[in-house]
Coordinates of N, CA and C in Angstrom, one line a residue:
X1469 N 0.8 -1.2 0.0 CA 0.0 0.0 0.0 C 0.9 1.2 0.0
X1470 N 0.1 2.6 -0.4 CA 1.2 3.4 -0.7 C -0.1 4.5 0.3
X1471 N 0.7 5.5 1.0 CA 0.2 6.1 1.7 C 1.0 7.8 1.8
X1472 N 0.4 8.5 2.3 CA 0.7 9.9 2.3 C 0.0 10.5 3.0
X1473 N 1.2 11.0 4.3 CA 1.0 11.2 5.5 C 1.3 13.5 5.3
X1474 N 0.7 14.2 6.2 CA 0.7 15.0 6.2 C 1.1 15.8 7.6
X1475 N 1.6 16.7 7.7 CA 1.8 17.3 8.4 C 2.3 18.8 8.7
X1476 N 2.5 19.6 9.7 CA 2.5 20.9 9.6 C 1.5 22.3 9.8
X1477 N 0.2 21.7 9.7 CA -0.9 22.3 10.0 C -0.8 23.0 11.3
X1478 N -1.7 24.0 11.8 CA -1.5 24.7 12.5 C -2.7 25.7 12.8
X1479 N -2.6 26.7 13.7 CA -3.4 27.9 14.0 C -2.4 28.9 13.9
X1480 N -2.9 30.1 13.0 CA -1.4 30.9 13.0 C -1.9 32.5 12.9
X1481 N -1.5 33.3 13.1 CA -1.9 34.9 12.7 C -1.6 35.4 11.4
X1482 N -2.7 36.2 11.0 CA -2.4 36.7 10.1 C -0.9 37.0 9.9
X1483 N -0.4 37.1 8.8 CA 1.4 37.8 8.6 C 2.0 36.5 8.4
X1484 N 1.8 35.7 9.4 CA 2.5 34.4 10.0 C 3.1 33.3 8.8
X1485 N 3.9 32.3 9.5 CA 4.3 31.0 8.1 C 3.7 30.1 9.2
X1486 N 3.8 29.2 7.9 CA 3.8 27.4 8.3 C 4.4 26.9 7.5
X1487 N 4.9 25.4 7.5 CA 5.5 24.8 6.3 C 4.4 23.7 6.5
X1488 N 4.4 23.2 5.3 CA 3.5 22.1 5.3 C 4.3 21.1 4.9
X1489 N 4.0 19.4 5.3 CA 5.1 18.2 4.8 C 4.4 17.5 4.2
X1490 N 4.6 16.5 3.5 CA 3.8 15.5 3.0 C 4.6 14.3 2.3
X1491 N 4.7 13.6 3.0 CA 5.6 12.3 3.1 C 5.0 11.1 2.9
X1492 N 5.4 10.6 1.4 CA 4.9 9.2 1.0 C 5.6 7.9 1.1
X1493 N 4.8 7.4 1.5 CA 5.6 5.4 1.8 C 4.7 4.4 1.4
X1494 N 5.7 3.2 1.3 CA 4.8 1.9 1.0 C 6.0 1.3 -0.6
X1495 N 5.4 0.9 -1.4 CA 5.7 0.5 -1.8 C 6.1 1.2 -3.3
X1496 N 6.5 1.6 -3.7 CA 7.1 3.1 -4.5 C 7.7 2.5 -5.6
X1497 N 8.1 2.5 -6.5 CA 9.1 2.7 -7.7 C 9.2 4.1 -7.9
X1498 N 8.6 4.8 -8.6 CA 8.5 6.7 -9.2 C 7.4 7.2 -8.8
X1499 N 7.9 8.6 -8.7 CA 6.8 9.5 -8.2 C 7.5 10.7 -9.5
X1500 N 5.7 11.3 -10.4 CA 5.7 12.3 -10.5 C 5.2 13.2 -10.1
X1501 N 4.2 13.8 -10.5 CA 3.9 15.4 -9.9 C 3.7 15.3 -8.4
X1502 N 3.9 16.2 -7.6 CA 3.6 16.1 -6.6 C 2.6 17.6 -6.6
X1503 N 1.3 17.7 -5.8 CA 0.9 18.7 -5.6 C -0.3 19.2 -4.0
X1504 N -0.4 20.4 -4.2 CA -1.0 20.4 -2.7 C -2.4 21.2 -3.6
X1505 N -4.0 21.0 -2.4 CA -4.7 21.1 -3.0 C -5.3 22.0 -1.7
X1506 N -6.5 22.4 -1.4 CA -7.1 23.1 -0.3 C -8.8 22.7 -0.7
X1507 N -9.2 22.8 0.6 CA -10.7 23.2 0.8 C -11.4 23.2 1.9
X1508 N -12.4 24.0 1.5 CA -13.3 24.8 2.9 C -14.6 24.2 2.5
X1509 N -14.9 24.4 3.5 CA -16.6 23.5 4.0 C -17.2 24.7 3.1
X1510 N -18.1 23.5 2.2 CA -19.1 24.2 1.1 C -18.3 24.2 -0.5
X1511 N -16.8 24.5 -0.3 CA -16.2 24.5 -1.2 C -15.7 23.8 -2.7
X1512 N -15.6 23.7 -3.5 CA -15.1 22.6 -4.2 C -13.4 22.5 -4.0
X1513 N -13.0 21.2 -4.0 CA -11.4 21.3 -3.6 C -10.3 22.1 -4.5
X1514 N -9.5 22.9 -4.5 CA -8.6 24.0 -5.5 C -7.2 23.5 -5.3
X1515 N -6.5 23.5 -6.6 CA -4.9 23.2 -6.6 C -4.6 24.6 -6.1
X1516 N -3.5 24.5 -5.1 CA -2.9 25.3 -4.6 C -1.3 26.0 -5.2
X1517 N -0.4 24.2 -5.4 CA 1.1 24.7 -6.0 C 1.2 23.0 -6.8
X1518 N 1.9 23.3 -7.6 CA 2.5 22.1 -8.1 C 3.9 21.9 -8.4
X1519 N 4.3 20.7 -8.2 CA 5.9 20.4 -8.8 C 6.3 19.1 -9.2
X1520 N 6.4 19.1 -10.5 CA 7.2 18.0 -11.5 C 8.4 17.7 -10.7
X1521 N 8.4 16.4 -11.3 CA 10.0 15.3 -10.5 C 11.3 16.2 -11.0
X1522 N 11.4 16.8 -11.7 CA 12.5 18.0 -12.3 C 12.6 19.4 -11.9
X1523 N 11.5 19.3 -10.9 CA 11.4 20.7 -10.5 C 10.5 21.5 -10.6
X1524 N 10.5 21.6 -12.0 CA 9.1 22.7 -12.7 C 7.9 22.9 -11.8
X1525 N 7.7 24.2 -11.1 CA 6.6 24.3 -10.4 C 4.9 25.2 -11.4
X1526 N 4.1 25.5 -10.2 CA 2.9 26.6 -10.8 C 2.4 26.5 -9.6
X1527 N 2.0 27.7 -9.7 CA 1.3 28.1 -8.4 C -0.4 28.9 -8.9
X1528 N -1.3 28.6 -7.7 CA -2.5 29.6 -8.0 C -2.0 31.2 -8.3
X1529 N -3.1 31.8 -8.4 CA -2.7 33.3 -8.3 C -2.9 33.8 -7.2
X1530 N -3.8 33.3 -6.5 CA -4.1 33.9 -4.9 C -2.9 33.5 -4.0
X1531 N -1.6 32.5 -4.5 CA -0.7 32.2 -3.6 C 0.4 32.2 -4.0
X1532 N 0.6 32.9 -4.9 CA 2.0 33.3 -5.8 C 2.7 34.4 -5.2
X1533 N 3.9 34.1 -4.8 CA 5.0 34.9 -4.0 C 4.8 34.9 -3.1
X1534 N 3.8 33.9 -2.1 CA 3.6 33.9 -0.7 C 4.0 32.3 -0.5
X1535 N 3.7 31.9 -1.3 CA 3.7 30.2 -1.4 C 5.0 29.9 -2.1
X1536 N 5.7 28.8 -1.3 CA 7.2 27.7 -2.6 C 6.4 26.6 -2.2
X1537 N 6.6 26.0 -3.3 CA 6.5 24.7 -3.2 C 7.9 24.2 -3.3
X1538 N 8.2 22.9 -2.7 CA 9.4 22.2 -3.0 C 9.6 20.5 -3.0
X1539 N 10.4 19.6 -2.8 CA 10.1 18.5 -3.0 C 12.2 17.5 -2.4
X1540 N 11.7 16.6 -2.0 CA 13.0 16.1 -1.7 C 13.0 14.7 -2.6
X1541 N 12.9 14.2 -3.4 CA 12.8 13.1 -4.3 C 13.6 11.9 -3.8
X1542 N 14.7 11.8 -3.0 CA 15.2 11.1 -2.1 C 13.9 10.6 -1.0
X1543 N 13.2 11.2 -0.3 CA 12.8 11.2 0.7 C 11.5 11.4 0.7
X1544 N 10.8 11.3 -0.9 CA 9.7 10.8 -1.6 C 8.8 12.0 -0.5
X1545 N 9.2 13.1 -0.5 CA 8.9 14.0 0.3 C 8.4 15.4 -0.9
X1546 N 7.1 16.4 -0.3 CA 7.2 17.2 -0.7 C 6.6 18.6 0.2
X1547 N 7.2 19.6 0.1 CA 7.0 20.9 1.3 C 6.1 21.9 0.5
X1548 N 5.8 22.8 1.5 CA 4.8 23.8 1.2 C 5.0 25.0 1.9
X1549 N 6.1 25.7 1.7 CA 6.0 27.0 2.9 C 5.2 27.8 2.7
X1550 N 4.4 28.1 3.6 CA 3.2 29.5 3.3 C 3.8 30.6 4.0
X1551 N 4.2 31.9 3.7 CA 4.2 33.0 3.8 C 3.3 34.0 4.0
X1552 N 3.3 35.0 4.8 CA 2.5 36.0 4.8 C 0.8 35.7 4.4
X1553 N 0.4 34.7 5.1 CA -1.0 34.0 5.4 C -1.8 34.7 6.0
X1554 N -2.9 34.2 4.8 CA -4.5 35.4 5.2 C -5.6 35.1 5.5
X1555 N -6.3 35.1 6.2 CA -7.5 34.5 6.8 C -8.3 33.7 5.8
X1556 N -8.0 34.0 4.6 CA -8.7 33.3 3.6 C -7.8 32.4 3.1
X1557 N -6.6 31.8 3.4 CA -5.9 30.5 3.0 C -6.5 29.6 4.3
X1558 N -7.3 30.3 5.1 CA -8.0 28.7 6.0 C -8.3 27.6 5.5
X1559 N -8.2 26.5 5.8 CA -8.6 25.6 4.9 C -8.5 24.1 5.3
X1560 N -8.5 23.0 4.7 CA -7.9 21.9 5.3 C -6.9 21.6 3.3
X1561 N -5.9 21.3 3.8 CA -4.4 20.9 3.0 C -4.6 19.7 2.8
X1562 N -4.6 19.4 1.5 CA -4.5 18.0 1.1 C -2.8 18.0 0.4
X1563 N -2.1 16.9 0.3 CA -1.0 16.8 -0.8 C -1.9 15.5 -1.6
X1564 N -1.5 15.7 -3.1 CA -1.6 14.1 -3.9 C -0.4 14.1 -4.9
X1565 N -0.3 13.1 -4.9 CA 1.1 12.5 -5.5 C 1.1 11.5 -6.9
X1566 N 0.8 11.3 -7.8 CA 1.2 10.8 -8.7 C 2.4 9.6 -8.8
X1567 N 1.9 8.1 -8.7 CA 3.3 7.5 -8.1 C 2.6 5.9 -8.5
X1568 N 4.3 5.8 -9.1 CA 3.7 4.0 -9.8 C 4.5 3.4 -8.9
X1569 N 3.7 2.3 -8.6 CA 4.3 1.6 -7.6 C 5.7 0.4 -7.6
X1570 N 5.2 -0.3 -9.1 CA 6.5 -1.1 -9.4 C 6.9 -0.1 -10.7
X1571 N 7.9 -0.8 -11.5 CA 8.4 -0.3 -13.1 C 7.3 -0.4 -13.7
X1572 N 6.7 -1.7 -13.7 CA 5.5 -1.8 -15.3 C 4.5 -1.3 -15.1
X1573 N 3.8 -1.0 -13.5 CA 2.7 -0.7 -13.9 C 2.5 1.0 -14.1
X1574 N 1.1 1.4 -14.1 CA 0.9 2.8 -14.4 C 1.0 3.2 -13.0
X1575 N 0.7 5.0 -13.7 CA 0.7 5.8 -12.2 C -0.7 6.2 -12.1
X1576 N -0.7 6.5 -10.7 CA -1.8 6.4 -10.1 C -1.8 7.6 -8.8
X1577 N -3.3 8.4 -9.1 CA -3.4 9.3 -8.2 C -3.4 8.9 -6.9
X1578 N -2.7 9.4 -5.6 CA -2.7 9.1 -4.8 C -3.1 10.4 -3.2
X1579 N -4.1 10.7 -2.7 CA -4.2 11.9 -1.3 C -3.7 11.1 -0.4
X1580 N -3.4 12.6 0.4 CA -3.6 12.5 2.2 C -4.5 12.7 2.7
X1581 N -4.4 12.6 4.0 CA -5.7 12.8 4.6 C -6.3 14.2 5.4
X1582 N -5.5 14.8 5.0 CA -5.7 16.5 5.0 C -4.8 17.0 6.3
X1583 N -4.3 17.9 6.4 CA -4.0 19.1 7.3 C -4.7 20.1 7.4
X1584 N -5.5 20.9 8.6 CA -5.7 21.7 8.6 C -5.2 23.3 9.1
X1585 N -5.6 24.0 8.1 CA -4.4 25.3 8.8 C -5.8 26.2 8.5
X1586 N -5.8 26.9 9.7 CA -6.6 28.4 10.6 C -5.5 29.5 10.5
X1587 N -6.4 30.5 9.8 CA -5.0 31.8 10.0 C -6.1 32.7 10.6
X1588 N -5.8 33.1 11.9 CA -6.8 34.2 12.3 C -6.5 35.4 12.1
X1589 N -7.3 36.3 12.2 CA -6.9 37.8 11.4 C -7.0 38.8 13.1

């Protein structure tokens, strides 16, 4: 089984960071995209940042120059610093990961099970 564990969530003030983690295990061959997603009660769920096995990121527009995405491919790991967070990045934090498990077979979408981060104003 292949799993993806989350962490970093928090209650934080307005201005404030968090880093977010999101660390996958189990049974692995390759992982590509890795990305983090958001959603609020009522909401439909929104990509937040993305990053290719090479690096190449994208980010929303509501989180661009406040948000890096990054990634440790060793350590089947990928991060999320939030910067200067606003009562409207509340939310609960998903990562999903993209990740074939042996050589032959395909890849396959893969969540966590959410973080949640409160930014009070």
């Amino acid at each position: 089984q292949v799993q993806l564990v989350e962490s970093g969530g928090g209650l934080v003030q307005a201005g404030g960071s968090l880093r977010l983690s999101c660390a996958a295990s189990g049974i692995i061959s390759r992982i590509n995209a890795m990305n983090w997603h958001r959603q609020t009660p009522g909401e439909q769920r929104e990509s937040v940042a993305g990053i290719t096995r090479s690096g190449s990121t994208n980010y929303a527009d509501s989180v661009k120059g406040r948000f890096t995405i990054s990634r440790d491919n060793a350590k089947n790991t990928v991060y999320l610093q939030m910067n200067s967070l606003e009562p409207e990045d509340t939310a609960v934090y998903y990562c999903q990961a993209d990740i074939q498990r042996i050589p032959w077979d395909s890849f396959r979408a893969y969540w966590g099970q959410g973080t949640q981060v409160t930014v009070s104003s």
